[in-house]
PDB file of C-alpha atoms in Angstrom:
ATOM      1  CA  MET A   1      -0.850  20.663  18.017  1.00  0.00           C
ATOM      2  CA  SER A   2      -0.363  19.502  14.435  1.00  0.00           C
ATOM      3  CA  THR A   3       0.310  21.935  11.609  1.00  0.00           C
ATOM      4  CA  GLU A   4      -2.993  20.911  10.038  1.00  0.00           C
ATOM      5  CA  THR A   5      -4.929  21.733  13.214  1.00  0.00           C
ATOM      6  CA  SER A   6      -3.156  25.075  13.541  1.00  0.00           C
ATOM      7  CA  ILE A   7      -4.009  26.056   9.954  1.00  0.00           C
ATOM      8  CA  ILE A   8      -7.666  25.146  10.398  1.00  0.00           C
ATOM      9  CA  GLU A   9      -7.860  27.215  13.585  1.00  0.00           C
ATOM     10  CA  LYS A  10      -6.406  30.209  11.762  1.00  0.00           C
ATOM     11  CA  LEU A  11      -8.870  29.787   8.902  1.00  0.00           C
ATOM     12  CA  ARG A  12     -11.776  29.691  11.322  1.00  0.00           C
ATOM     13  CA  LEU A  13     -10.474  32.864  12.940  1.00  0.00           C
ATOM     14  CA  TYR A  14     -10.508  34.607   9.561  1.00  0.00           C
ATOM     15  CA  GLU A  15     -14.027  33.313   8.935  1.00  0.00           C
ATOM     16  CA  GLN A  16     -15.183  35.562  11.754  1.00  0.00           C
ATOM     17  CA  ASN A  17     -13.363  38.660  10.553  1.00  0.00           C
ATOM     18  CA  ILE A  18     -14.056  38.944   6.826  1.00  0.00           C
ATOM     19  CA  ASN A  19     -17.103  40.233   5.010  1.00  0.00           C
ATOM     20  CA  ILE A  20     -19.863  37.656   5.286  1.00  0.00           C
ATOM     21  CA  ASN A  21     -21.432  38.983   2.090  1.00  0.00           C
ATOM     22  CA  ASN A  22     -18.396  38.181  -0.080  1.00  0.00           C
ATOM     23  CA  ASN A  23     -17.199  34.925  -1.581  1.00  0.00           C
ATOM     24  CA  TYR A  24     -13.743  33.479  -0.978  1.00  0.00           C
ATOM     25  CA  PHE A  25     -11.618  30.504  -1.895  1.00  0.00           C
ATOM     26  CA  VAL A  26      -8.307  29.020  -0.792  1.00  0.00           C
ATOM     27  CA  ALA A  27      -5.287  28.432  -3.003  1.00  0.00           C
ATOM     28  CA  ILE A  28      -2.237  26.487  -1.825  1.00  0.00           C
ATOM     29  CA  LEU A  29       1.164  27.011  -3.400  1.00  0.00           C
ATOM     30  CA  GLU A  30       3.417  24.070  -2.559  1.00  0.00           C
ATOM     31  CA  ALA A  31       7.034  23.301  -3.432  1.00  0.00           C
ATOM     32  CA  ASP A  32       7.440  20.156  -5.509  1.00  0.00           C
ATOM     33  CA  GLU A  33      10.599  19.230  -3.582  1.00  0.00           C
ATOM     34  CA  ASP A  34      12.285  20.098  -0.291  1.00  0.00           C
ATOM     35  CA  TYR A  35      14.213  23.282  -0.997  1.00  0.00           C
ATOM     36  CA  ASN A  36      16.181  23.935   2.181  1.00  0.00           C
ATOM     37  CA  ASP A  37      17.549  27.252   0.931  1.00  0.00           C
ATOM     38  CA  LEU A  38      14.227  28.609  -0.360  1.00  0.00           C
ATOM     39  CA  ASP A  39      13.338  31.900   1.331  1.00  0.00           C
ATOM     40  CA  TRP A  40       9.585  31.622   1.820  1.00  0.00           C
ATOM     41  CA  ILE A  41       9.327  35.140   3.225  1.00  0.00           C
ATOM     42  CA  GLN A  42      10.800  36.622   0.048  1.00  0.00           C
ATOM     43  CA  LEU A  43       8.649  34.319  -2.055  1.00  0.00           C
ATOM     44  CA  ARG A  44       5.558  35.545  -0.215  1.00  0.00           C
ATOM     45  CA  SER A  45       6.565  39.171  -0.801  1.00  0.00           C
ATOM     46  CA  TYR A  46       6.964  38.477  -4.517  1.00  0.00           C
ATOM     47  CA  LEU A  47       3.556  36.774  -4.522  1.00  0.00           C
ATOM     48  CA  TYR A  48       2.025  39.876  -2.957  1.00  0.00           C
ATOM     49  CA  LYS A  49       3.463  41.979  -5.795  1.00  0.00           C
ATOM     50  CA  ILE A  50       1.850  39.669  -8.329  1.00  0.00           C
ATOM     51  CA  LEU A  51      -1.506  39.845  -6.558  1.00  0.00           C
ATOM     52  CA  HIS A  52      -1.371  43.644  -6.408  1.00  0.00           C
ATOM     53  CA  ARG A  53      -0.368  43.920 -10.049  1.00  0.00           C
ATOM     54  CA  GLU A  54      -3.240  41.695 -11.128  1.00  0.00           C
ATOM     55  CA  ARG A  55      -5.631  43.564  -8.800  1.00  0.00           C
ATOM     56  CA  CYS A  56      -6.447  40.388  -6.921  1.00  0.00           C
ATOM     57  CA  GLU A  57      -8.182  40.935  -3.603  1.00  0.00           C
ATOM     58  CA  TYR A  58      -6.733  38.675  -0.926  1.00  0.00           C
ATOM     59  CA  VAL A  59      -7.318  38.389   2.784  1.00  0.00           C
ATOM     60  CA  THR A  60      -4.014  36.959   3.941  1.00  0.00           C
ATOM     61  CA  THR A  61      -1.474  34.194   3.489  1.00  0.00           C
ATOM     62  CA  ILE A  62      -0.651  31.506   6.022  1.00  0.00           C
ATOM     63  CA  MET A  63       2.837  30.033   5.969  1.00  0.00           C
ATOM     64  CA  ALA A  64       3.262  26.319   6.590  1.00  0.00           C
ATOM     65  CA  PRO A  65       6.199  23.958   5.995  1.00  0.00           C
ATOM     66  CA  GLY A  66       6.811  23.860   2.251  1.00  0.00           C
ATOM     67  CA  ARG A  67       3.665  25.775   1.304  1.00  0.00           C
ATOM     68  CA  LEU A  68       1.729  29.037   1.320  1.00  0.00           C
ATOM     69  CA  ILE A  69      -2.019  29.071   1.930  1.00  0.00           C
ATOM     70  CA  VAL A  70      -3.708  32.101   0.337  1.00  0.00           C
ATOM     71  CA  ILE A  71      -7.262  33.301   0.979  1.00  0.00           C
ATOM     72  CA  LEU A  72      -8.573  35.140  -2.076  1.00  0.00           C
ATOM     73  CA  LYS A  73     -11.793  36.941  -2.841  1.00  0.00           C
ATOM     74  CA  GLY A  74     -13.691  35.282  -5.666  1.00  0.00           C
ATOM     75  CA  LYS A  75     -16.676  36.253  -7.696  1.00  0.00           C
ATOM     76  CA  PRO A  76     -19.980  34.600  -6.773  1.00  0.00           C
ATOM     77  CA  ARG A  77     -21.114  31.771  -8.980  1.00  0.00           C
ATOM     78  CA  GLY A  78     -23.421  32.871 -11.756  1.00  0.00           C
ATOM     79  CA  SER A  79     -24.789  29.349 -12.147  1.00  0.00           C
ATOM     80  CA  PRO A  80     -24.064  25.795 -10.983  1.00  0.00           C
ATOM     81  CA  MET A  81     -21.880  25.443 -14.088  1.00  0.00           C
ATOM     82  CA  ASP A  82     -19.401  28.006 -12.723  1.00  0.00           C
ATOM     83  CA  ALA A  83     -17.303  25.327 -11.057  1.00  0.00           C
ATOM     84  CA  ASN A  84     -13.932  27.064 -10.809  1.00  0.00           C
ATOM     85  CA  PRO A  85     -13.049  30.185  -8.826  1.00  0.00           C
ATOM     86  CA  ASP A  86     -13.212  33.351 -10.903  1.00  0.00           C
ATOM     87  CA  TRP A  87     -11.086  36.324  -9.926  1.00  0.00           C
ATOM     88  CA  PRO A  88      -8.910  39.015 -11.516  1.00  0.00           C
ATOM     89  CA  GLY A  89      -5.628  37.538 -12.680  1.00  0.00           C
ATOM     90  CA  ARG A  90      -6.917  34.043 -13.273  1.00  0.00           C
ATOM     91  CA  ASP A  91      -6.122  34.233 -16.991  1.00  0.00           C
ATOM     92  CA  LYS A  92      -2.464  34.944 -16.180  1.00  0.00           C
ATOM     93  CA  LEU A  93      -2.180  32.369 -13.409  1.00  0.00           C
ATOM     94  CA  GLN A  94       0.076  29.948 -15.295  1.00  0.00           C
ATOM     95  CA  ALA A  95       2.379  32.708 -16.558  1.00  0.00           C
ATOM     96  CA  ASN A  96       2.728  34.239 -13.102  1.00  0.00           C
ATOM     97  CA  LYS A  97       3.440  30.870 -11.472  1.00  0.00           C
ATOM     98  CA  ASP A  98       6.089  30.174 -14.109  1.00  0.00           C
ATOM     99  CA  ALA A  99       7.672  33.572 -13.405  1.00  0.00           C
ATOM    100  CA  LEU A 100       7.714  32.865  -9.676  1.00  0.00           C
ATOM    101  CA  ASP A 101       9.337  29.462 -10.203  1.00  0.00           C
ATOM    102  CA  LYS A 102      11.973  30.991 -12.455  1.00  0.00           C
ATOM    103  CA  LYS A 103      12.782  33.832 -10.063  1.00  0.00           C
ATOM    104  CA  PHE A 104      13.287  31.508  -7.094  1.00  0.00           C
ATOM    105  CA  ASN A 105      14.821  28.634  -9.092  1.00  0.00           C
ATOM    106  CA  THR A 106      12.198  26.240  -7.866  1.00  0.00           C
ATOM    107  CA  THR A 107       9.187  24.264  -9.060  1.00  0.00           C
ATOM    108  CA  THR A 108       5.802  24.533  -7.398  1.00  0.00           C
ATOM    109  CA  SER A 109       2.292  23.205  -7.772  1.00  0.00           C
ATOM    110  CA  LEU A 110      -0.937  25.029  -7.040  1.00  0.00           C
ATOM    111  CA  GLY A 111      -4.167  23.591  -5.668  1.00  0.00           C
ATOM    112  CA  LEU A 112      -7.405  25.576  -5.647  1.00  0.00           C
ATOM    113  CA  GLY A 113     -10.615  24.957  -3.755  1.00  0.00           C
ATOM    114  CA  ARG A 114     -14.054  26.141  -4.783  1.00  0.00           C
ATOM    115  CA  VAL A 115     -15.660  29.482  -3.873  1.00  0.00           C
ATOM    116  CA  TYR A 116     -17.650  29.669  -0.628  1.00  0.00           C
ATOM    117  CA  ARG A 117     -18.992  32.099   1.912  1.00  0.00           C
ATOM    118  CA  PRO A 118     -16.557  32.817   4.783  1.00  0.00           C
ATOM    119  CA  SER A 119     -18.218  30.228   7.032  1.00  0.00           C
ATOM    120  CA  GLU A 120     -16.975  27.480   4.701  1.00  0.00           C
ATOM    121  CA  LEU A 121     -13.360  28.571   4.202  1.00  0.00           C
ATOM    122  CA  VAL A 122     -12.128  25.352   5.801  1.00  0.00           C
ATOM    123  CA  ARG A 123     -13.990  23.400   3.147  1.00  0.00           C
ATOM    124  CA  SER A 124     -12.250  25.319   0.356  1.00  0.00           C
ATOM    125  CA  TYR A 125      -8.906  24.736   2.086  1.00  0.00           C
ATOM    126  CA  ARG A 126      -9.468  21.001   2.269  1.00  0.00           C
ATOM    127  CA  GLU A 127     -10.470  20.931  -1.380  1.00  0.00           C
ATOM    128  CA  ALA A 128      -7.210  22.664  -2.317  1.00  0.00           C
ATOM    129  CA  CYS A 129      -5.325  20.085  -0.215  1.00  0.00           C
ATOM    130  CA  ILE A 130      -7.139  17.243  -1.961  1.00  0.00           C
ATOM    131  CA  ALA A 131      -6.302  18.668  -5.400  1.00  0.00           C
ATOM    132  CA  LEU A 132      -2.611  18.775  -4.484  1.00  0.00           C
ATOM    133  CA  ALA A 133      -2.653  15.363  -2.802  1.00  0.00           C
ATOM    134  CA  LEU A 134      -4.109  13.696  -5.878  1.00  0.00           C
ATOM    135  CA  SER A 135      -1.412  15.309  -8.024  1.00  0.00           C
ATOM    136  CA  ARG A 136       1.298  13.994  -5.703  1.00  0.00           C
ATOM    137  CA  LEU A 137      -0.166  10.499  -5.704  1.00  0.00           C
ATOM    138  CA  THR A 138      -0.137  10.421  -9.498  1.00  0.00           C
ATOM    139  CA  GLY A 139       3.414  11.794  -9.680  1.00  0.00           C
ATOM    140  CA  GLU A 140       2.495  15.137 -11.234  1.00  0.00           C
ATOM    141  CA  THR A 141       4.592  18.258 -10.635  1.00  0.00           C
ATOM    142  CA  GLN A 142       4.463  21.891 -11.735  1.00  0.00           C
ATOM    143  CA  VAL A 143       0.688  21.699 -12.063  1.00  0.00           C
ATOM    144  CA  ILE A 144      -2.293  23.919 -11.373  1.00  0.00           C
ATOM    145  CA  LYS A 145      -5.116  21.755 -10.085  1.00  0.00           C
ATOM    146  CA  TYR A 146      -8.683  22.823  -9.461  1.00  0.00           C
ATOM    147  CA  PHE A 147     -10.668  20.653  -7.073  1.00  0.00           C
ATOM    148  CA  SER A 148     -13.615  20.951  -9.456  1.00  0.00           C
ATOM    149  CA  GLN A 149     -11.606  19.224 -12.206  1.00  0.00           C
ATOM    150  CA  LEU A 150     -10.788  15.993 -10.360  1.00  0.00           C
ATOM    151  CA  GLY A 151     -13.524  13.936 -12.003  1.00  0.00           C
ATOM    152  CA  ILE A 152     -14.954  11.197  -9.801  1.00  0.00           C
ATOM    153  CA  PHE A 153     -12.932  12.497  -6.844  1.00  0.00           C
ATOM    154  CA  THR A 154     -14.657  15.887  -7.066  1.00  0.00           C
ATOM    155  CA  ILE A 155     -17.977  14.089  -6.688  1.00  0.00           C
ATOM    156  CA  LEU A 156     -16.724  11.785  -3.937  1.00  0.00           C
ATOM    157  CA  PHE A 157     -14.993  14.456  -1.844  1.00  0.00           C
ATOM    158  CA  SER A 158     -17.924  16.836  -2.167  1.00  0.00           C
ATOM    159  CA  HIS A 159     -19.365  14.680   0.603  1.00  0.00           C
ATOM    160  CA  ASP A 160     -18.239  15.061   4.205  1.00  0.00           C
ATOM    161  CA  THR A 161     -15.042  13.335   5.295  1.00  0.00           C
ATOM    162  CA  GLU A 162     -16.814  10.692   7.373  1.00  0.00           C
ATOM    163  CA  THR A 163     -18.884   9.620   4.361  1.00  0.00           C
ATOM    164  CA  VAL A 164     -15.754   9.238   2.223  1.00  0.00           C
ATOM    165  CA  LYS A 165     -14.005   7.305   4.979  1.00  0.00           C
ATOM    166  CA  ASN A 166     -16.957   4.943   5.371  1.00  0.00           C
ATOM    167  CA  TYR A 167     -17.052   4.435   1.596  1.00  0.00           C
ATOM    168  CA  CYS A 168     -13.387   3.396   1.600  1.00  0.00           C
ATOM    169  CA  LEU A 169     -13.812   1.095   4.593  1.00  0.00           C
ATOM    170  CA  ARG A 170     -16.865  -0.550   3.065  1.00  0.00           C
ATOM    171  CA  ILE A 171     -14.771  -1.582   0.057  1.00  0.00           C
ATOM    172  CA  LEU A 172     -11.312  -2.027   1.609  1.00  0.00           C
ATOM    173  CA  GLY A 173     -11.909  -2.377   5.329  1.00  0.00           C
ATOM    174  CA  LYS A 174     -11.241  -6.114   5.626  1.00  0.00           C
ATOM    175  CA  VAL A 175      -7.895  -5.802   3.820  1.00  0.00           C
ATOM    176  CA  ILE A 176      -6.877  -2.768   5.908  1.00  0.00           C
ATOM    177  CA  ASN A 177      -7.758  -4.613   9.127  1.00  0.00           C
ATOM    178  CA  TYR A 178      -5.946  -7.769   8.002  1.00  0.00           C
ATOM    179  CA  ASP A 179      -2.784  -5.797   7.194  1.00  0.00           C
ATOM    180  CA  GLU A 180      -2.891  -4.053  10.587  1.00  0.00           C
ATOM    181  CA  LYS A 181      -3.334  -7.310  12.506  1.00  0.00           C
ATOM    182  CA  ASN A 182      -0.832  -9.423  10.559  1.00  0.00           C
ATOM    183  CA  GLY A 183       1.863  -6.944   9.509  1.00  0.00           C
ATOM    184  CA  THR A 184       1.185  -7.596   5.827  1.00  0.00           C
ATOM    185  CA  ASP A 185       0.781  -5.041   3.049  1.00  0.00           C
ATOM    186  CA  PHE A 186      -1.802  -6.531   0.724  1.00  0.00           C
ATOM    187  CA  LEU A 187      -3.267  -3.058   0.266  1.00  0.00           C
ATOM    188  CA  GLY A 188       0.116  -1.814  -0.952  1.00  0.00           C
ATOM    189  CA  THR A 189       0.346  -4.623  -3.491  1.00  0.00           C
ATOM    190  CA  LEU A 190      -3.196  -3.907  -4.650  1.00  0.00           C
ATOM    191  CA  ARG A 191      -2.348  -0.211  -5.021  1.00  0.00           C
ATOM    192  CA  ILE A 192       0.699  -0.902  -7.188  1.00  0.00           C
ATOM    193  CA  LEU A 193      -1.162  -3.449  -9.297  1.00  0.00           C
ATOM    194  CA  LEU A 194      -3.969  -0.973 -10.001  1.00  0.00           C
ATOM    195  CA  ASP A 195      -1.487   1.825 -10.738  1.00  0.00           C
ATOM    196  CA  ASN A 196       0.196  -0.487 -13.253  1.00  0.00           C
ATOM    197  CA  ALA A 197      -3.067  -1.092 -15.137  1.00  0.00           C
ATOM    198  CA  CYS A 198      -3.263  -4.549 -13.521  1.00  0.00           C
ATOM    199  CA  SER A 199      -0.034  -5.779 -15.094  1.00  0.00           C
ATOM    200  CA  TRP A 200       1.109  -8.686 -12.922  1.00  0.00           C
ATOM    201  CA  THR A 201       4.670  -8.776 -14.272  1.00  0.00           C
ATOM    202  CA  THR A 202       5.228  -5.012 -13.966  1.00  0.00           C
ATOM    203  CA  THR A 203       3.900  -5.121 -10.417  1.00  0.00           C
ATOM    204  CA  ALA A 204       6.150  -8.054  -9.534  1.00  0.00           C
ATOM    205  CA  ASP A 205       9.170  -6.253 -10.970  1.00  0.00           C
ATOM    206  CA  GLN A 206       8.354  -3.106  -9.036  1.00  0.00           C
ATOM    207  CA  LEU A 207       7.962  -5.066  -5.785  1.00  0.00           C
ATOM    208  CA  TYR A 208      11.057  -7.225  -6.463  1.00  0.00           C
ATOM    209  CA  VAL A 209       9.023 -10.415  -5.988  1.00  0.00           C
ATOM    210  CA  HIS A 210       8.058 -13.359  -8.180  1.00  0.00           C
ATOM    211  CA  VAL A 211       4.840 -12.919 -10.145  1.00  0.00           C
ATOM    212  CA  ASN A 212       3.352 -15.872  -8.264  1.00  0.00           C
ATOM    213  CA  THR A 213       3.681 -13.832  -5.062  1.00  0.00           C
ATOM    214  CA  VAL A 214       1.517 -11.132  -6.593  1.00  0.00           C
ATOM    215  CA  TYR A 215      -1.039 -13.779  -7.650  1.00  0.00           C
ATOM    216  CA  TYR A 216      -1.091 -15.172  -4.111  1.00  0.00           C
ATOM    217  CA  ARG A 217      -1.581 -11.753  -2.524  1.00  0.00           C
ATOM    218  CA  MET A 218      -4.412 -10.860  -4.885  1.00  0.00           C
ATOM    219  CA  LEU A 219      -6.062 -14.229  -4.236  1.00  0.00           C
ATOM    220  CA  LYS A 220      -5.981 -13.343  -0.546  1.00  0.00           C
ATOM    221  CA  VAL A 221      -7.507  -9.929  -1.305  1.00  0.00           C
ATOM    222  CA  GLU A 222     -10.283 -11.608  -3.310  1.00  0.00           C
ATOM    223  CA  GLN A 223     -11.005 -13.958  -0.403  1.00  0.00           C
ATOM    224  CA  LEU A 224     -11.011 -11.184   2.181  1.00  0.00           C
ATOM    225  CA  LEU A 225     -13.286  -8.909   0.155  1.00  0.00           C
ATOM    226  CA  ASP A 226     -15.356 -11.665  -1.470  1.00  0.00           C
ATOM    227  CA  ILE A 227     -14.836 -10.214  -4.941  1.00  0.00           C
ATOM    228  CA  ASN A 228     -13.855 -11.293  -8.432  1.00  0.00           C
ATOM    229  CA  PHE A 229     -10.800  -9.227  -9.377  1.00  0.00           C
ATOM    230  CA  SER A 230     -11.251  -9.981 -13.080  1.00  0.00           C
ATOM    231  CA  SER A 231     -14.401  -7.828 -13.142  1.00  0.00           C
ATOM    232  CA  PHE A 232     -13.833  -4.347 -14.592  1.00  0.00           C
ATOM    233  CA  ASP A 233     -16.423  -2.815 -12.254  1.00  0.00           C
ATOM    234  CA  THR A 234     -14.661  -4.367  -9.273  1.00  0.00           C
ATOM    235  CA  ARG A 235     -11.290  -3.002 -10.366  1.00  0.00           C
ATOM    236  CA  LEU A 236     -12.805   0.447 -10.838  1.00  0.00           C
ATOM    237  CA  ASP A 237     -14.328   0.358  -7.347  1.00  0.00           C
ATOM    238  CA  LEU A 238     -11.021  -0.762  -5.860  1.00  0.00           C
ATOM    239  CA  PHE A 239      -9.024   1.891  -7.705  1.00  0.00           C
ATOM    240  CA  THR A 240     -11.347   4.681  -6.569  1.00  0.00           C
ATOM    241  CA  ALA A 241     -11.406   3.489  -2.968  1.00  0.00           C
ATOM    242  CA  VAL A 242      -7.626   3.026  -2.733  1.00  0.00           C
ATOM    243  CA  ARG A 243      -6.963   6.469  -4.211  1.00  0.00           C
ATOM    244  CA  ALA A 244      -9.549   8.081  -1.943  1.00  0.00           C
ATOM    245  CA  TRP A 245      -8.047   6.351   1.106  1.00  0.00           C
ATOM    246  CA  ASP A 246      -4.588   7.593   0.160  1.00  0.00           C
ATOM    247  CA  ILE A 247      -5.935  11.137  -0.230  1.00  0.00           C
ATOM    248  CA  LEU A 248      -7.535  10.969   3.218  1.00  0.00           C
ATOM    249  CA  GLN A 249      -4.198   9.896   4.676  1.00  0.00           C
ATOM    250  CA  ALA A 250      -2.179  12.498   2.761  1.00  0.00           C
ATOM    251  CA  CYS A 251      -4.516  15.290   3.910  1.00  0.00           C
ATOM    252  CA  GLN A 252      -4.552  14.036   7.512  1.00  0.00           C
ATOM    253  CA  LEU A 253      -8.319  13.525   7.409  1.00  0.00           C
ATOM    254  CA  LEU A 254      -8.422  10.137   9.125  1.00  0.00           C
ATOM    255  CA  ASP A 255      -7.910  11.380  12.697  1.00  0.00           C
TER     256      ASP A 255
END
């Protein structure tokens, strides 16, 4: 059983044992690096002290490799504009995370899902995972990321996982299949090119190849997908699909 499956099973167990009339959300505190000497049990105890001091109501924490998953009680949304979880202590969240990092000589990032009824705790958990995954993919550390603040990815991942997967495959499927069958990595080259604002020379330098190799690979991508890479709309579609695909992989949502 994977760690991901185990966590989801635990969350579904808590769904059945907490007040169905209250609203909850999931926050994930994750180490930015592998700290082999970090005592997660002590860190969790210190976190409990913070939660008590700020009068935060929490259900429990779940320990996983390199992270703590916390179920917190949130206030119900007053309107559709109330996108982020609201709870006591939110205003001091950054200061308390900084204090925790300083005490344990570490750096952490925090991902927060949206507020739901208990029956949708797993959804909030996955949103917190997505917020963290996007931060990792963009190289950010020591951040607090709300799922509701991820722009186009908030909209995209508000749909069910299968819909997001099908969206990615509709745009990238032929390249993904070609790479799998031929042992190539055209998708990887495309990813780096898009991350480098479509700079051919920077991409070539990063891949340690001649710029003509990058041109050849992108020509192959254009042929496979029947697209014109010079189109801004096409590049935007590709960027969104590649990032979404990477998030699905990082959050183990492709099984």
